[in-house]
Short mmCIF file of C-alpha atoms in Angstrom, two decimals:
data_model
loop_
_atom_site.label_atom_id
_atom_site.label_comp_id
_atom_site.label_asym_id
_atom_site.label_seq_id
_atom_site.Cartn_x
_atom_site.Cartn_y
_atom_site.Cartn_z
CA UNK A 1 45.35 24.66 37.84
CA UNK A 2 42.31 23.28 39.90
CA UNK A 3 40.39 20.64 37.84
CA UNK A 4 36.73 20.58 37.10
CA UNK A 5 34.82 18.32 39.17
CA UNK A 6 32.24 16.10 36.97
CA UNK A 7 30.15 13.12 37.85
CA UNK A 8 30.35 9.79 35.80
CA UNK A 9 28.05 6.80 35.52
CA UNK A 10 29.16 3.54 33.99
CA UNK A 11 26.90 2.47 30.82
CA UNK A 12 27.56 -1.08 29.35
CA UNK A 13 26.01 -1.52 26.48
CA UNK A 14 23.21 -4.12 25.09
CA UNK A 15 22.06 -5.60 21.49
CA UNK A 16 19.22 -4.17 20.26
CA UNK A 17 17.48 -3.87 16.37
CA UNK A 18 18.47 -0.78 14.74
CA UNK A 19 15.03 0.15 13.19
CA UNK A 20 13.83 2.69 10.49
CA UNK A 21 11.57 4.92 11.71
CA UNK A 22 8.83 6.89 8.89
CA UNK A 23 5.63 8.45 9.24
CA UNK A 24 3.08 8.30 6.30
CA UNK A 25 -0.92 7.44 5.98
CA UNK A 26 -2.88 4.64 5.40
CA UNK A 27 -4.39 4.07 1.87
CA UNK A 28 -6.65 1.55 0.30
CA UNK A 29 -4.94 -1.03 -1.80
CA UNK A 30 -7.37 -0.27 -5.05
CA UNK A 31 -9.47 2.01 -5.55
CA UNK A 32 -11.92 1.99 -8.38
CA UNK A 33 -14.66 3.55 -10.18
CA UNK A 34 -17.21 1.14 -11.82
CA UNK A 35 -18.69 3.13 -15.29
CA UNK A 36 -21.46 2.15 -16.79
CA UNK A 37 -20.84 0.13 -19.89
CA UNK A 38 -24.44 0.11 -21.52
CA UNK A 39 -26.86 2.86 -21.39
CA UNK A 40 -30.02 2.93 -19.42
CA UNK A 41 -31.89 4.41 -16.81
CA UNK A 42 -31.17 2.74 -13.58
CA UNK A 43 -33.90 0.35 -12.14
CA UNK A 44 -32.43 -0.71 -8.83
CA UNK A 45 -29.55 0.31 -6.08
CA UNK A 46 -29.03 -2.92 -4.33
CA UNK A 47 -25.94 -2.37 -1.98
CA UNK A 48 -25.86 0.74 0.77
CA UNK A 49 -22.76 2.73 1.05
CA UNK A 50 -20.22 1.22 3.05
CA UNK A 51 -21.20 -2.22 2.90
CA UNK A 52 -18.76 -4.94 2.46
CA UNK A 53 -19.26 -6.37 -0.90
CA UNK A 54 -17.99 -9.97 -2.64
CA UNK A 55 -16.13 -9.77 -6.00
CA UNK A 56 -19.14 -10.27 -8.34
CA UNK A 57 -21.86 -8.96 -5.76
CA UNK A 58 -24.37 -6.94 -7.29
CA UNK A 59 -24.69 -3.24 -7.08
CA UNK A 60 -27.08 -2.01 -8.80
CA UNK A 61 -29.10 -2.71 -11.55
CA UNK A 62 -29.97 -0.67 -14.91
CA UNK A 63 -33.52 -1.28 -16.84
CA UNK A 64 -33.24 -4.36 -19.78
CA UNK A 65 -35.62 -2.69 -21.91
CA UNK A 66 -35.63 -4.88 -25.13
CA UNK A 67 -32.59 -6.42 -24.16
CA UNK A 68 -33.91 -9.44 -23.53
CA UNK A 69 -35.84 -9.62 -26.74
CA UNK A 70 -32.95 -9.10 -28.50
CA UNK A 71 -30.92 -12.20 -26.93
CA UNK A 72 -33.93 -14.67 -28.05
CA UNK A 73 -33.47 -12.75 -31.22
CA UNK A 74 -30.06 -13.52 -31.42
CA UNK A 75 -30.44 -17.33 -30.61
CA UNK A 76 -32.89 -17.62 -32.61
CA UNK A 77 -30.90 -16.22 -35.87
CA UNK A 78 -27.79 -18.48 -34.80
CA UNK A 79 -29.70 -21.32 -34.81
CA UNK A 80 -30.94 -20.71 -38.26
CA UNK A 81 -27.50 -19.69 -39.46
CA UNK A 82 -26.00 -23.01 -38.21
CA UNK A 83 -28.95 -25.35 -40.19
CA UNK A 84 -28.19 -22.67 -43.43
CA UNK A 85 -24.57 -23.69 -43.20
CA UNK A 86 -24.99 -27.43 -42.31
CA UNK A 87 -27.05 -27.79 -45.40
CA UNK A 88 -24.95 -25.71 -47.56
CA UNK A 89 -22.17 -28.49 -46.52
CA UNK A 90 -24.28 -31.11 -47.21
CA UNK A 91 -25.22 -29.60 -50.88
CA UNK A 92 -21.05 -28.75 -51.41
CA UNK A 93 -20.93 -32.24 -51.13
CA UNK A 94 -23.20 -33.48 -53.58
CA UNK A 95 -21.84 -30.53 -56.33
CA UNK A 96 -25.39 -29.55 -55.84
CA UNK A 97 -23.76 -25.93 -54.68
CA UNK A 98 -20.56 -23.41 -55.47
CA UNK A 99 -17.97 -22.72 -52.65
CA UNK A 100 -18.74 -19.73 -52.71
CA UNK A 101 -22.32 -20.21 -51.69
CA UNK A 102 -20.64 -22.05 -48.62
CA UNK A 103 -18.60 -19.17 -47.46
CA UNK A 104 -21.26 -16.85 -47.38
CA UNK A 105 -23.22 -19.30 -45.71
CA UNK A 106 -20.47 -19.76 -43.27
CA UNK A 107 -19.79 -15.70 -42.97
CA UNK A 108 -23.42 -15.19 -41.62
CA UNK A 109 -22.85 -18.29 -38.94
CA UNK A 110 -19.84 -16.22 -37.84
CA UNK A 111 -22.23 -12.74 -37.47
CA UNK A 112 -24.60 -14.45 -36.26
CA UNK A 113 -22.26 -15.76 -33.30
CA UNK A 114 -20.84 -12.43 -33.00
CA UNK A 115 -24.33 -10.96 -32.33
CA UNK A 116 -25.08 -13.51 -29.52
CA UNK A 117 -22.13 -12.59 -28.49
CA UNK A 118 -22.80 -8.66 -28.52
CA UNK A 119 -26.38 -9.25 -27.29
CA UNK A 120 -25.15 -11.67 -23.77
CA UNK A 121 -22.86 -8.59 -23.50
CA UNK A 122 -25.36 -5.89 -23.42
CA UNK A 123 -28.12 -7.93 -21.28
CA UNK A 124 -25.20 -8.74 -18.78
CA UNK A 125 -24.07 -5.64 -18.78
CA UNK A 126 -27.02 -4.26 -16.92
CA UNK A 127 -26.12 -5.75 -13.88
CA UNK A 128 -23.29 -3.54 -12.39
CA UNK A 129 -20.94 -5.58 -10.00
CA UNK A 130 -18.41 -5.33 -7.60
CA UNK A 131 -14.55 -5.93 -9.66
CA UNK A 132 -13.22 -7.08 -5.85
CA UNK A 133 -13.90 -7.85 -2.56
CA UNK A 134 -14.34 -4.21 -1.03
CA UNK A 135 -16.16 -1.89 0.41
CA UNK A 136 -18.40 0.35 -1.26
CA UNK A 137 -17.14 4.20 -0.91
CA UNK A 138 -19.38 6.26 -3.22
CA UNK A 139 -22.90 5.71 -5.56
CA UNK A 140 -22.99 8.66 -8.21
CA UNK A 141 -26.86 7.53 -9.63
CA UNK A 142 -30.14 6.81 -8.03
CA UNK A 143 -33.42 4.91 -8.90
CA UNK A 144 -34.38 6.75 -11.89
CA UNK A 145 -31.48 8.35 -13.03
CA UNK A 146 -30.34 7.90 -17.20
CA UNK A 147 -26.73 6.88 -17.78
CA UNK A 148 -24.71 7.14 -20.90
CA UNK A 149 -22.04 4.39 -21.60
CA UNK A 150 -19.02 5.56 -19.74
CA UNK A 151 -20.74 7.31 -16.78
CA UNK A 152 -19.43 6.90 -13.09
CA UNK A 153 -21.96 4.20 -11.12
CA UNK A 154 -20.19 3.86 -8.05
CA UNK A 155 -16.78 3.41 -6.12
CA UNK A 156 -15.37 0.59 -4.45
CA UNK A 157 -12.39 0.36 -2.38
CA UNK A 158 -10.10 -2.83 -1.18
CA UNK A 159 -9.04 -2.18 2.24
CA UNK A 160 -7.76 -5.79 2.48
CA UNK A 161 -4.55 -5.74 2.10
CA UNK A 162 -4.46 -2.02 3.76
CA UNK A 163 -1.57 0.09 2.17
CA UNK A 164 0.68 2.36 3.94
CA UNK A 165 2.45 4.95 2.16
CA UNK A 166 5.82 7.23 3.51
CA UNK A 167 8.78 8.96 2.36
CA UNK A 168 12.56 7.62 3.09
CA UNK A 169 15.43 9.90 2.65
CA UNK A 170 18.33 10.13 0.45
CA UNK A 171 21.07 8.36 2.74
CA UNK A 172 18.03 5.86 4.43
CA UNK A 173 16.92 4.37 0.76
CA UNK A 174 19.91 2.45 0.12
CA UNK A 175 19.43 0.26 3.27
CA UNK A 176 15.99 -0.98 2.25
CA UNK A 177 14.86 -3.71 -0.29
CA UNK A 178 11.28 -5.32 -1.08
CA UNK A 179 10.06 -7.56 1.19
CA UNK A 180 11.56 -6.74 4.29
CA UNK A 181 8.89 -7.23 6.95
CA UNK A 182 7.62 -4.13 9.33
CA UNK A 183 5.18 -3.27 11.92
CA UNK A 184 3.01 -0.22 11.08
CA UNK A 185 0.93 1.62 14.22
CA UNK A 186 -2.11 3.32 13.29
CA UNK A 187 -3.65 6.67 15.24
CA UNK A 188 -5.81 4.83 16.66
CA UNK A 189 -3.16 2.44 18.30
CA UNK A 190 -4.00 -0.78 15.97
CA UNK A 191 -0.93 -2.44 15.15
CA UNK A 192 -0.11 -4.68 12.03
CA UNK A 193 2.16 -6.42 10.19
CA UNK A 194 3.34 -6.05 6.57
CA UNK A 195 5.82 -6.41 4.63
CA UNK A 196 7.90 -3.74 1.99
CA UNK A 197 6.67 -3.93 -1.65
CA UNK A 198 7.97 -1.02 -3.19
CA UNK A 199 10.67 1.69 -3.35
CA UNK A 200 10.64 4.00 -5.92
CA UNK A 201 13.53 4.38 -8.20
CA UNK A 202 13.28 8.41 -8.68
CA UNK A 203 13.28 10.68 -5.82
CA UNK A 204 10.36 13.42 -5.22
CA UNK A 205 12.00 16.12 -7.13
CA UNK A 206 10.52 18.86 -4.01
CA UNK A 207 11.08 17.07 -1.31
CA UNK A 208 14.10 14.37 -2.65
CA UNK A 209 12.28 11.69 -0.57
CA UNK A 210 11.58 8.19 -2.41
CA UNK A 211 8.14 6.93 -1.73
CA UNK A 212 7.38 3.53 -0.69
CA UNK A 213 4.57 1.39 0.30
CA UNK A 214 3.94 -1.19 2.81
CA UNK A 215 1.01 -3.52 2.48
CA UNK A 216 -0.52 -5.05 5.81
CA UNK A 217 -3.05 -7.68 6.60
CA UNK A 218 -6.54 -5.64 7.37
CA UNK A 219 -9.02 -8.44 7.91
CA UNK A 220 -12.26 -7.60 9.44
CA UNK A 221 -13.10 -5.13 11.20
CA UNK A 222 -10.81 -3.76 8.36
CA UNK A 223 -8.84 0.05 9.57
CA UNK A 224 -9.47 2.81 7.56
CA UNK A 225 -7.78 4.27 4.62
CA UNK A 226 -6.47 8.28 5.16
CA UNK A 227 -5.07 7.09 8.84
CA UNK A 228 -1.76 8.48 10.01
CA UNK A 229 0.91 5.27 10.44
CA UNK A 230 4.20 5.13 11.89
CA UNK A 231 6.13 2.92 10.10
CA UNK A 232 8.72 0.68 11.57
CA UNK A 233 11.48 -1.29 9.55
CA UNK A 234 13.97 -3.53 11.44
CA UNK A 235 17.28 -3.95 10.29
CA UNK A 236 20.71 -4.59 11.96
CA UNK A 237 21.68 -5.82 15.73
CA UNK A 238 23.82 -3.39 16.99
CA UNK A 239 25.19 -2.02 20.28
CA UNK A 240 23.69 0.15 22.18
CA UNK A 241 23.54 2.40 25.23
CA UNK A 242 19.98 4.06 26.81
CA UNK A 243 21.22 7.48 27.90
CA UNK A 244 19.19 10.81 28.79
CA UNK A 245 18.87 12.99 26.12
CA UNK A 246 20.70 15.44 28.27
CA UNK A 247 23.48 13.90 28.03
CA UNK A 248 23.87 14.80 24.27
CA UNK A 249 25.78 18.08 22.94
CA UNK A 250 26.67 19.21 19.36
CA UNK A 251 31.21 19.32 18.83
CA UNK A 252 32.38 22.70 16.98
CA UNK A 253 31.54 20.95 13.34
CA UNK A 254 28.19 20.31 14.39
CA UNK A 255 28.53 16.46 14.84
CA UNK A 256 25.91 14.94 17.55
CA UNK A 257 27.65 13.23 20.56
CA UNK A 258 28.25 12.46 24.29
CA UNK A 259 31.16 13.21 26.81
CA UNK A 260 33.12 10.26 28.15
CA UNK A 261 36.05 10.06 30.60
CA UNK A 262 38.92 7.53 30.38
CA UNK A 263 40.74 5.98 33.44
CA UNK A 264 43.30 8.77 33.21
CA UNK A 265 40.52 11.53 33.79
CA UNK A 266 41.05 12.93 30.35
CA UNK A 267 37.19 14.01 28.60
CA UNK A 268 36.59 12.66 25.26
CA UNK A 269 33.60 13.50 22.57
CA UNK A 270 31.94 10.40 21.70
CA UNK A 271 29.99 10.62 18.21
CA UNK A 272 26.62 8.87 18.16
CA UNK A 273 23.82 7.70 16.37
CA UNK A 274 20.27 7.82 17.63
CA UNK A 275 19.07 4.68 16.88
CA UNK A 276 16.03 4.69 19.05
CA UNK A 277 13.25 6.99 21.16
CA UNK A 278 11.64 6.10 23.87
CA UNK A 279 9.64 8.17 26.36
CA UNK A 280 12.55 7.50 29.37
CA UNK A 281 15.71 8.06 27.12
CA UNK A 282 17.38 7.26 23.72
CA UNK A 283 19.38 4.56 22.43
CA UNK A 284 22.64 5.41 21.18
CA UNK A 285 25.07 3.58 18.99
CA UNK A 286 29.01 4.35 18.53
CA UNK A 287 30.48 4.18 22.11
CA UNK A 288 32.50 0.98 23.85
CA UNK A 289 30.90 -1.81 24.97
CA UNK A 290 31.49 -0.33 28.63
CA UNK A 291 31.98 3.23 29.15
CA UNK A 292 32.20 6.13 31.38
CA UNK A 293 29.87 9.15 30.79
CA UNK A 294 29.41 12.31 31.91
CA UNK A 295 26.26 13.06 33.51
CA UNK A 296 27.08 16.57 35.40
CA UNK A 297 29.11 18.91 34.61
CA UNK A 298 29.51 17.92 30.52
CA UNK A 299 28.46 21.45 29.92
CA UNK A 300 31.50 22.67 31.56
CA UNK A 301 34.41 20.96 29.95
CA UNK A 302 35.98 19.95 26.55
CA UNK A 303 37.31 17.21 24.75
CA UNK A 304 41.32 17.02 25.80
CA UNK A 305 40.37 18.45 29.61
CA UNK A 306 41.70 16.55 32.38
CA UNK A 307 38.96 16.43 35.01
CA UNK A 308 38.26 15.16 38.61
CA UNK A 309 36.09 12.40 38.71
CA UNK A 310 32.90 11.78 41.29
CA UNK A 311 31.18 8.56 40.52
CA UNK A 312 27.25 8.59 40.71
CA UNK A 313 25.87 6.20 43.39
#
């Protein structure tokens, strides 16, 4: 029986990073909504959208009204409350007054510090400033507008560290663990470096994916939040071959793999692992350190044939 001619090129293999490969999105690290804590109409807006803001910058600003009167008030009273007290002490002393006229004494000290306390609060609270270093994403109120205590003011985000959020798989969760470093590529081709800071422990019950979340240096000019990221995880050296992806072929059972031919002509089926694209081939893992693959013909023979052998030049 005439044998089927096939050409063969010898592959040695090299060491190369196995790497985990996702795709997920940018995100800012925090996100909040500042809500008015005092009522008032507001007096000033200070800060245009998307500036970068200071933790403790001001935003805006809503009207003191009496607020201010009410703090002088407030000293004022506590002041008077601690010279009532010291001289109820001093007339405890002498038997010249009942305890009990000292603990009332010393009750209205302590309301009287609690009102100070209430009234910093209140004239304080009319300056609205940023919780973080951020940026500011959204103002809900302008010059003019009346708030209500609990109201949305305005949004700031923290884009520094940047977050970027995928999904891993079932069988890929089990090799990762917080704090490995990465390298996450943005759409717009910025690059950065991170490292893993969180895996979840229950799988998306839809998808069965786990979620996890890199954070990245984003100094200035920070990237944007909402970006689509490739995300890339090294792990392992292992060996490898580069090899066309035309060289691959499916077995009966569906397994993914590449034709080989020993020194006796005899075809084999080679099981492999992807463990890398690249725009000029693939790198393979699971064959020798030095092997013999099939580069034409592979289509027309099976694992057990005994072939003729051209080598490629």
């Amino acid at each position: 029986v005439a044998r089927t001619e096939v050409q063969v090129k010898l592959y040695e293999a090299h060491e190369m990073q196995r790497e985990l490969t996702l795709y997920g999105q940018s995100e800012p690290n925090r996100q909040v909504t500042v809500r008015a804590e005092v009522a008032g109409q507001v007096s000033a807006v200070l800060t245009p959208l998307g500036k970068a803001v200071k933790k403790g910058e001001l935003l805006l600003r809503l009207a003191a009204d009496d607020r201010p009167q009410r703090l002088e008030q407030a000293r004022a009273l506590l002041k008077q409350r601690e010279l009532e007290y010291e001289g109820a002490k001093s007339l405890k002393a002498k038997g010249l007054q009942a305890e009990r006229q000292l603990a009332e004494a010393l009750t209205l000290l302590r309301t009287a510090r609690a009102e100070l306390k209430r009234a910093q609060l209140n004239f304080q609270n009319t300056k609205v400033i940023a919780p973080f270093d951020g940026v500011l994403q959204a103002r809900h109120v302008e010059v003019g507008d009346f708030v209500s205590v609990g109201d949305p003011l305005a949004e700031v985000v923290e884009l520094d560290p940047l977050l970027v959020t995928g999904d891993v798989s079932e069988r890929e969760v089990g090799v990762l663990q917080s704090g490995m470093a990465g390298t996450v590529e943005l759409s717009n081709g910025a690059k950065l470096e991170g490292t893993l800071r969180f895996i979840a422990a229950n799988a998306n019950p839809t998808t069965r994916t786990y979620r996890i979340e890199m954070e990245v240096s984003n100094p200035p000019p920070h990237q944007r939040g909402g970006m689509s990221a490739t995300i890339h995880i090294p792990r392992e050296a292992v060996n490898a071959h580069k090899v066309s992806p035309a060289l691959l072929s499916l077995d009966d059972a569906g397994v993914l793999g590449i034709k080989s031919v020993d020194d006796e002509g005899v075809v084999h089926f080679q099981p492999v692992e992807i463990i890398k694209s690249e725009r000029d081939g693939l790198w393979v893992a699971g064959l020798p350190a030095s092997v013999r693959l099939i580069t034409v013909g592979q289509g027309f023979v099976r694992a057990g044939d005994r072939v003729d052998v051209v080598v490629a030049k």
